[in-house]
C-alpha cells in the first residue's frame, strides 16, 4: 500500500515538473492584457510601438500526503519584468503562505513545506506580487492563483457504528431483513474509485448474508430455532476501490438475537408424581409442586395447571405459581385416613398464549398422573353433632337425665372416651354428666324466670391418650311451666269521691306474670267469693287482661269509712291454673264537681282550714293529754267497784279471743278480712273460763253474714251482742277483733285501768269541748252516769 502511494506521488510530481518546464504563451495581470508604450526620440526619428508583458503562471496542482525527503515543489511565479539580475522580489500571501507554502523571493519558486491532507482542505487561494527592490514599487499588480490538492486513496471506509445490535423472531423465513449497516469513505467520490464502497460478510455464514451495495443483512437459513441457538455475531466488511484489490477496508460487528415465539408445547418431565399428606392437614395446605417444561420464554412459556379428572378432584386443588410456572397441589377438603387412604389425580398443563402459526406442531398441552397417599394420625374424639340443643322443663327433678352427647375416636384403634363438663361454663354446677356414656343430668333445681338458657361445654377425652380432647357446645333451654301466680302490675293509688255516682269507673287494674305461656297471657279478675255481692264496689273484667273497678252506690262518707279494702282474685289460663289475691286499698276523698281529688285525710274533717302544721301538732297533743286524764279518772272510779270474784288470787281480765286478729288494716298481705265474716266463728258458743254459769244460755243466731257486709255495721252488731249477753262478766272485758278501725287521735278511752285511779275527778269541763265530746260529757259528766 505504501509502495503504491509513493509511485502515485512520484508520477504526479513528474507531471507537474513537465508542465512547469513548458513555455507559457499566457501572460496575465490583473487585467486580461497590459501594454507598455515606448516613445521614440526626436533625434533618432524612430517610430513608437507597444510591448506586451505580465505574470507568467499557471493553476497549480499538488498531491496530498507527499512523503519525499525534500519539500514538494508546487510551481514558479515569473514576470517578464524580471531580467534575472535580482532586482525583483516575489511576495506570496493568502491561505497557508509562509507556513504551508514557501516562495523563493528571488526566483519565484513555490514549495510545500508540510504534508497536506485533501480531506482536511482541498483548495488553497493565494495572492502574489512582484516588487522592485530598489524603489519598493510593484512592477505588477497583485494577482490571485489557486493550488488544488489532488486526492489519493488514503482513507479506508468507516462504519457509522462500531457495533450494531439487532433482533429477529426465530423461525423466520429466508431473506428476512435483519438490519442495514452503513460505511462512509472520506476520499473524493468524484475522483476515481477511492470512495466507492462494497460490503461483504466475513463472519456469520451460512446463517446470514449482506447486500454488497446497500449493506442490508438478511437471513440465509430457514427455521432458525432460538432454543438451539439464540445469539449470533456477524462481521461485515466495507472495502473501497469498488472492492478491487489494493482498496482500503473497514469492518463492524453486528450482534443478532433470535427472539422467542411460542413454537414449543409444555411437556412434563415424568408421567407420574407421588405425594403424601397427613389426614389432619387443613384446607389450603400445599402438598407439593409439579412443573411442565417449556423451552419458550416470557409469556410464551406461561402455563395454566388444572385437574382434568380423577377420584380426588373434589378433595384437592392445583394453582399456578406465576413466578416459577409451577403447579402447586393443595388440600381442598378435610382428609380422613379411615375413609380413603389413596387418591389419584390427572393434572393437565396448557400454554396460555398459543401461536396459531405453530398449532400444526401438535397440541400445546400435556398431562401427568399424580398419586396422593393419606397418612394416619392420632385424632381427637369426634362428636356426632357440631352442637347440641336440649330442652328441659323447669320443674325437672334433681338427678333427672335431660339428654346425651355422643363422641367416638375416629382412628382405627377406637379408644374409649370419657366425658366431662367444662366448669368454666357451669360455675354453679347445675349440670353434670356421666363420664362413661355422656348422659347429662340435673344437679340443682332450675328456674326459667331466673335463667332461661344455659350454655355449657362438654369435653370428650381419650382414656388412653388424655392429650386428645375435643369439646362441643351444649345449649340447654329451660321450658316454662305455670308455677307463678299473676299479680297486680303495680301498686295502685285508688280513691273514690264522696260525691261519686253508682256505676262510675274509679280504677283500671292490670296484672303481670313471670311465666311465659306459649299462647300468651290471659288473665281473669273477680272478687273473692265472700265479696261477690259487695254493696260498695264491683269489678268488671275487660277481657284484655285488665279490669275496671266500679262504684255500686251513690255517695261515700269519710266520717263513716275513710278506707275500703277490696280483695281481688287474679287467675291465669295456663295449666295448672295459678291465682293470687290482691287487695286494692280504696280511699274516700273529697272531690270537686269535676271529680278531681282535693283531700283524702280523715283529720281534715275535724280541723279548721288554714291551720299550720305546728298548730295542728299542738292541738293533737292537747287532745291526747286530755284523753289520758279522762282515762286515768275512769280507771280510778272503776277500782272502787267490787270485783265479781271474791278470791284475791283470781283477779284477772277476761280476754275473749276471736279466730283471727289479722295484721291491721295497713297489712294488705297478711290480713284476711274473710275471718271477720266467718259465720262459724261468729256463731260459735264461747263459754267463760273463769266461772261456771248456772244456766247455759243458747246464743241467739244473728242475721246471716251476707246481710252485714259493711265491716263497721258488723263490729257494732258484735258489740251490741256482747253488751246484751247475760253470761258476760260484770267487769270490763277485752274483746279482740280482726278489724280495729282507724287510729284514734285520743288513743284508747277504755276504763280497763280505772282500778288504779285513786279518787273521783270532775269531768264537767268536757261539756265545754263542743258537740263532738258531748257523749263523753254525758258519760262522765255526773255521778248518775256512773250508776247508770
PDB file of C-alpha atoms in Angstrom, residues 582-736:
ATOM      1  CA  UNK A 582    -104.522  -8.811  95.719  1.00  0.00           C
ATOM      2  CA  UNK A 583    -106.143  -6.256  97.977  1.00  0.00           C
ATOM      3  CA  UNK A 584    -106.958  -2.913  96.483  1.00  0.00           C
ATOM      4  CA  UNK A 585    -106.996  -0.067  99.007  1.00  0.00           C
ATOM      5  CA  UNK A 586    -109.653   2.497  98.108  1.00  0.00           C
ATOM      6  CA  UNK A 587    -109.578   5.795  99.944  1.00  0.00           C
ATOM      7  CA  UNK A 588    -112.578   8.052 100.240  1.00  0.00           C
ATOM      8  CA  UNK A 589    -111.654  11.566  99.203  1.00  0.00           C
ATOM      9  CA  UNK A 590    -113.274  14.915  98.826  1.00  0.00           C
ATOM     10  CA  UNK A 591    -113.509  15.934  95.178  1.00  0.00           C
ATOM     11  CA  UNK A 592    -114.720  18.911  93.247  1.00  0.00           C
ATOM     12  CA  UNK A 593    -117.635  18.842  90.850  1.00  0.00           C
ATOM     13  CA  UNK A 594    -115.442  17.530  88.050  1.00  0.00           C
ATOM     14  CA  UNK A 595    -114.146  14.578  90.091  1.00  0.00           C
ATOM     15  CA  UNK A 596    -110.700  15.994  90.871  1.00  0.00           C
ATOM     16  CA  UNK A 597    -109.374  14.856  94.251  1.00  0.00           C
ATOM     17  CA  UNK A 598    -108.950  17.586  96.849  1.00  0.00           C
ATOM     18  CA  UNK A 599    -108.383  15.844 100.189  1.00  0.00           C
ATOM     19  CA  UNK A 600    -108.372  12.266 101.429  1.00  0.00           C
ATOM     20  CA  UNK A 601    -107.284  12.670 105.106  1.00  0.00           C
ATOM     21  CA  UNK A 602    -109.922  11.934 107.781  1.00  0.00           C
ATOM     22  CA  UNK A 603    -108.394  14.553 110.053  1.00  0.00           C
ATOM     23  CA  UNK A 604    -109.312  17.220 107.574  1.00  0.00           C
ATOM     24  CA  UNK A 605    -112.931  16.872 108.657  1.00  0.00           C
ATOM     25  CA  UNK A 606    -112.087  17.742 112.274  1.00  0.00           C
ATOM     26  CA  UNK A 607    -109.643  20.558 111.791  1.00  0.00           C
ATOM     27  CA  UNK A 608    -110.461  24.047 110.564  1.00  0.00           C
ATOM     28  CA  UNK A 609    -108.896  25.110 107.345  1.00  0.00           C
ATOM     29  CA  UNK A 610    -105.955  27.403 107.335  1.00  0.00           C
ATOM     30  CA  UNK A 611    -104.131  25.979 110.396  1.00  0.00           C
ATOM     31  CA  UNK A 612    -100.414  25.495 110.146  1.00  0.00           C
ATOM     32  CA  UNK A 613     -98.645  22.227 110.831  1.00  0.00           C
ATOM     33  CA  UNK A 614     -97.336  23.459 114.191  1.00  0.00           C
ATOM     34  CA  UNK A 615    -100.834  24.421 115.272  1.00  0.00           C
ATOM     35  CA  UNK A 616    -102.205  21.022 114.306  1.00  0.00           C
ATOM     36  CA  UNK A 617     -99.499  19.243 116.305  1.00  0.00           C
ATOM     37  CA  UNK A 618    -100.206  21.407 119.358  1.00  0.00           C
ATOM     38  CA  UNK A 619    -103.946  20.697 119.180  1.00  0.00           C
ATOM     39  CA  UNK A 620    -103.303  16.955 118.862  1.00  0.00           C
ATOM     40  CA  UNK A 621    -101.009  16.984 121.898  1.00  0.00           C
ATOM     41  CA  UNK A 622    -103.623  18.764 123.955  1.00  0.00           C
ATOM     42  CA  UNK A 623    -106.291  16.279 122.961  1.00  0.00           C
ATOM     43  CA  UNK A 624    -104.008  13.356 123.828  1.00  0.00           C
ATOM     44  CA  UNK A 625    -103.268  14.823 127.282  1.00  0.00           C
ATOM     45  CA  UNK A 626    -106.960  15.353 127.966  1.00  0.00           C
ATOM     46  CA  UNK A 627    -107.808  11.848 126.924  1.00  0.00           C
ATOM     47  CA  UNK A 628    -105.116  10.481 129.206  1.00  0.00           C
ATOM     48  CA  UNK A 629    -106.581  12.432 132.084  1.00  0.00           C
ATOM     49  CA  UNK A 630    -110.058  11.112 131.323  1.00  0.00           C
ATOM     50  CA  UNK A 631    -108.718   7.588 131.078  1.00  0.00           C
ATOM     51  CA  UNK A 632    -106.892   7.912 134.363  1.00  0.00           C
ATOM     52  CA  UNK A 633    -110.070   9.135 136.107  1.00  0.00           C
ATOM     53  CA  UNK A 634    -112.195   6.348 134.659  1.00  0.00           C
ATOM     54  CA  UNK A 635    -109.725   3.708 135.826  1.00  0.00           C
ATOM     55  CA  UNK A 636    -109.731   5.191 139.311  1.00  0.00           C
ATOM     56  CA  UNK A 637    -113.507   5.030 139.511  1.00  0.00           C
ATOM     57  CA  UNK A 638    -113.548   1.508 138.221  1.00  0.00           C
ATOM     58  CA  UNK A 639    -111.220   0.414 141.003  1.00  0.00           C
ATOM     59  CA  UNK A 640    -113.868   1.293 143.608  1.00  0.00           C
ATOM     60  CA  UNK A 641    -116.324  -1.268 142.221  1.00  0.00           C
ATOM     61  CA  UNK A 642    -116.425  -4.612 143.967  1.00  0.00           C
ATOM     62  CA  UNK A 643    -114.993  -7.374 141.841  1.00  0.00           C
ATOM     63  CA  UNK A 644    -117.117 -10.326 140.863  1.00  0.00           C
ATOM     64  CA  UNK A 645    -114.603 -12.872 142.031  1.00  0.00           C
ATOM     65  CA  UNK A 646    -114.054 -12.959 145.743  1.00  0.00           C
ATOM     66  CA  UNK A 647    -110.657 -14.628 145.593  1.00  0.00           C
ATOM     67  CA  UNK A 648    -107.832 -12.143 145.564  1.00  0.00           C
ATOM     68  CA  UNK A 649    -105.655 -14.529 143.592  1.00  0.00           C
ATOM     69  CA  UNK A 650    -108.214 -14.911 140.838  1.00  0.00           C
ATOM     70  CA  UNK A 651    -108.432 -11.264 139.867  1.00  0.00           C
ATOM     71  CA  UNK A 652    -107.659 -11.032 136.129  1.00  0.00           C
ATOM     72  CA  UNK A 653    -109.098  -9.608 132.977  1.00  0.00           C
ATOM     73  CA  UNK A 654    -111.239 -11.832 130.855  1.00  0.00           C
ATOM     74  CA  UNK A 655    -109.818 -11.806 127.341  1.00  0.00           C
ATOM     75  CA  UNK A 656    -112.069 -13.040 124.591  1.00  0.00           C
ATOM     76  CA  UNK A 657    -110.056 -14.089 121.555  1.00  0.00           C
ATOM     77  CA  UNK A 658    -111.565 -14.445 118.142  1.00  0.00           C
ATOM     78  CA  UNK A 659    -110.235 -16.616 115.322  1.00  0.00           C
ATOM     79  CA  UNK A 660    -108.003 -14.096 113.578  1.00  0.00           C
ATOM     80  CA  UNK A 661    -106.869 -10.683 114.565  1.00  0.00           C
ATOM     81  CA  UNK A 662    -105.169 -10.017 111.248  1.00  0.00           C
ATOM     82  CA  UNK A 663    -102.356  -7.589 110.764  1.00  0.00           C
ATOM     83  CA  UNK A 664    -104.327  -4.401 110.961  1.00  0.00           C
ATOM     84  CA  UNK A 665    -105.844  -2.536 108.115  1.00  0.00           C
ATOM     85  CA  UNK A 666    -102.481  -1.423 106.803  1.00  0.00           C
ATOM     86  CA  UNK A 667    -101.300  -5.009 106.332  1.00  0.00           C
ATOM     87  CA  UNK A 668    -102.806  -5.916 102.970  1.00  0.00           C
ATOM     88  CA  UNK A 669    -100.720  -9.067 102.555  1.00  0.00           C
ATOM     89  CA  UNK A 670    -101.226 -10.936 105.797  1.00  0.00           C
ATOM     90  CA  UNK A 671    -104.663  -9.533 106.633  1.00  0.00           C
ATOM     91  CA  UNK A 672    -107.602 -11.661 105.556  1.00  0.00           C
ATOM     92  CA  UNK A 673    -110.848  -9.839 106.121  1.00  0.00           C
ATOM     93  CA  UNK A 674    -112.737 -13.022 105.463  1.00  0.00           C
ATOM     94  CA  UNK A 675    -112.032 -14.108 109.038  1.00  0.00           C
ATOM     95  CA  UNK A 676    -114.323 -11.350 110.296  1.00  0.00           C
ATOM     96  CA  UNK A 677    -117.119 -12.709 108.203  1.00  0.00           C
ATOM     97  CA  UNK A 678    -116.823 -16.329 109.095  1.00  0.00           C
ATOM     98  CA  UNK A 679    -120.317 -17.320 110.226  1.00  0.00           C
ATOM     99  CA  UNK A 680    -118.982 -20.330 112.081  1.00  0.00           C
ATOM    100  CA  UNK A 681    -116.585 -18.219 114.096  1.00  0.00           C
ATOM    101  CA  UNK A 682    -119.265 -15.646 114.759  1.00  0.00           C
ATOM    102  CA  UNK A 683    -121.879 -18.108 115.919  1.00  0.00           C
ATOM    103  CA  UNK A 684    -119.567 -20.356 117.896  1.00  0.00           C
ATOM    104  CA  UNK A 685    -120.575 -20.556 121.558  1.00  0.00           C
ATOM    105  CA  UNK A 686    -117.776 -19.459 123.773  1.00  0.00           C
ATOM    106  CA  UNK A 687    -118.075 -20.397 127.490  1.00  0.00           C
ATOM    107  CA  UNK A 688    -116.450 -18.395 130.225  1.00  0.00           C
ATOM    108  CA  UNK A 689    -113.401 -19.989 131.691  1.00  0.00           C
ATOM    109  CA  UNK A 690    -113.274 -18.039 134.982  1.00  0.00           C
ATOM    110  CA  UNK A 691    -116.717 -19.020 136.370  1.00  0.00           C
ATOM    111  CA  UNK A 692    -119.208 -21.762 135.678  1.00  0.00           C
ATOM    112  CA  UNK A 693    -122.533 -20.239 134.679  1.00  0.00           C
ATOM    113  CA  UNK A 694    -125.587 -21.595 136.414  1.00  0.00           C
ATOM    114  CA  UNK A 695    -127.545 -21.727 133.206  1.00  0.00           C
ATOM    115  CA  UNK A 696    -126.204 -22.302 129.764  1.00  0.00           C
ATOM    116  CA  UNK A 697    -127.869 -19.813 127.542  1.00  0.00           C
ATOM    117  CA  UNK A 698    -128.432 -20.581 123.924  1.00  0.00           C
ATOM    118  CA  UNK A 699    -126.682 -17.934 121.872  1.00  0.00           C
ATOM    119  CA  UNK A 700    -129.095 -16.277 119.568  1.00  0.00           C
ATOM    120  CA  UNK A 701    -128.384 -16.689 115.934  1.00  0.00           C
ATOM    121  CA  UNK A 702    -127.850 -13.361 114.333  1.00  0.00           C
ATOM    122  CA  UNK A 703    -128.676 -12.301 110.869  1.00  0.00           C
ATOM    123  CA  UNK A 704    -126.735 -14.054 108.088  1.00  0.00           C
ATOM    124  CA  UNK A 705    -123.276 -12.785 107.374  1.00  0.00           C
ATOM    125  CA  UNK A 706    -124.118 -11.597 103.906  1.00  0.00           C
ATOM    126  CA  UNK A 707    -126.628  -9.100 105.333  1.00  0.00           C
ATOM    127  CA  UNK A 708    -123.823  -7.356 107.262  1.00  0.00           C
ATOM    128  CA  UNK A 709    -121.340  -6.741 104.527  1.00  0.00           C
ATOM    129  CA  UNK A 710    -120.234  -3.440 105.965  1.00  0.00           C
ATOM    130  CA  UNK A 711    -117.458  -4.032 108.467  1.00  0.00           C
ATOM    131  CA  UNK A 712    -118.482  -1.096 110.632  1.00  0.00           C
ATOM    132  CA  UNK A 713    -122.026  -2.430 110.956  1.00  0.00           C
ATOM    133  CA  UNK A 714    -120.659  -5.847 111.745  1.00  0.00           C
ATOM    134  CA  UNK A 715    -118.482  -4.509 114.574  1.00  0.00           C
ATOM    135  CA  UNK A 716    -121.382  -2.557 116.102  1.00  0.00           C
ATOM    136  CA  UNK A 717    -123.583  -5.632 115.971  1.00  0.00           C
ATOM    137  CA  UNK A 718    -120.967  -7.710 117.778  1.00  0.00           C
ATOM    138  CA  UNK A 719    -120.578  -5.029 120.431  1.00  0.00           C
ATOM    139  CA  UNK A 720    -124.327  -4.963 120.935  1.00  0.00           C
ATOM    140  CA  UNK A 721    -124.439  -8.737 121.299  1.00  0.00           C
ATOM    141  CA  UNK A 722    -121.701  -8.616 123.884  1.00  0.00           C
ATOM    142  CA  UNK A 723    -123.494  -5.944 125.906  1.00  0.00           C
ATOM    143  CA  UNK A 724    -126.739  -7.942 125.961  1.00  0.00           C
ATOM    144  CA  UNK A 725    -125.131 -11.269 126.829  1.00  0.00           C
ATOM    145  CA  UNK A 726    -126.250 -12.315 130.383  1.00  0.00           C
ATOM    146  CA  UNK A 727    -123.206 -14.532 130.760  1.00  0.00           C
ATOM    147  CA  UNK A 728    -120.797 -11.647 130.316  1.00  0.00           C
ATOM    148  CA  UNK A 729    -118.817 -10.705 133.432  1.00  0.00           C
ATOM    149  CA  UNK A 730    -119.826  -7.547 135.294  1.00  0.00           C
ATOM    150  CA  UNK A 731    -116.338  -6.059 134.918  1.00  0.00           C
ATOM    151  CA  UNK A 732    -114.617  -4.804 131.828  1.00  0.00           C
ATOM    152  CA  UNK A 733    -113.658  -7.484 129.330  1.00  0.00           C
ATOM    153  CA  UNK A 734    -111.135  -7.109 126.495  1.00  0.00           C
ATOM    154  CA  UNK A 735    -112.550  -8.396 123.230  1.00  0.00           C
ATOM    155  CA  UNK A 736    -110.128  -8.610 120.323  1.00  0.00           C
TER     156      UNK A 736
END
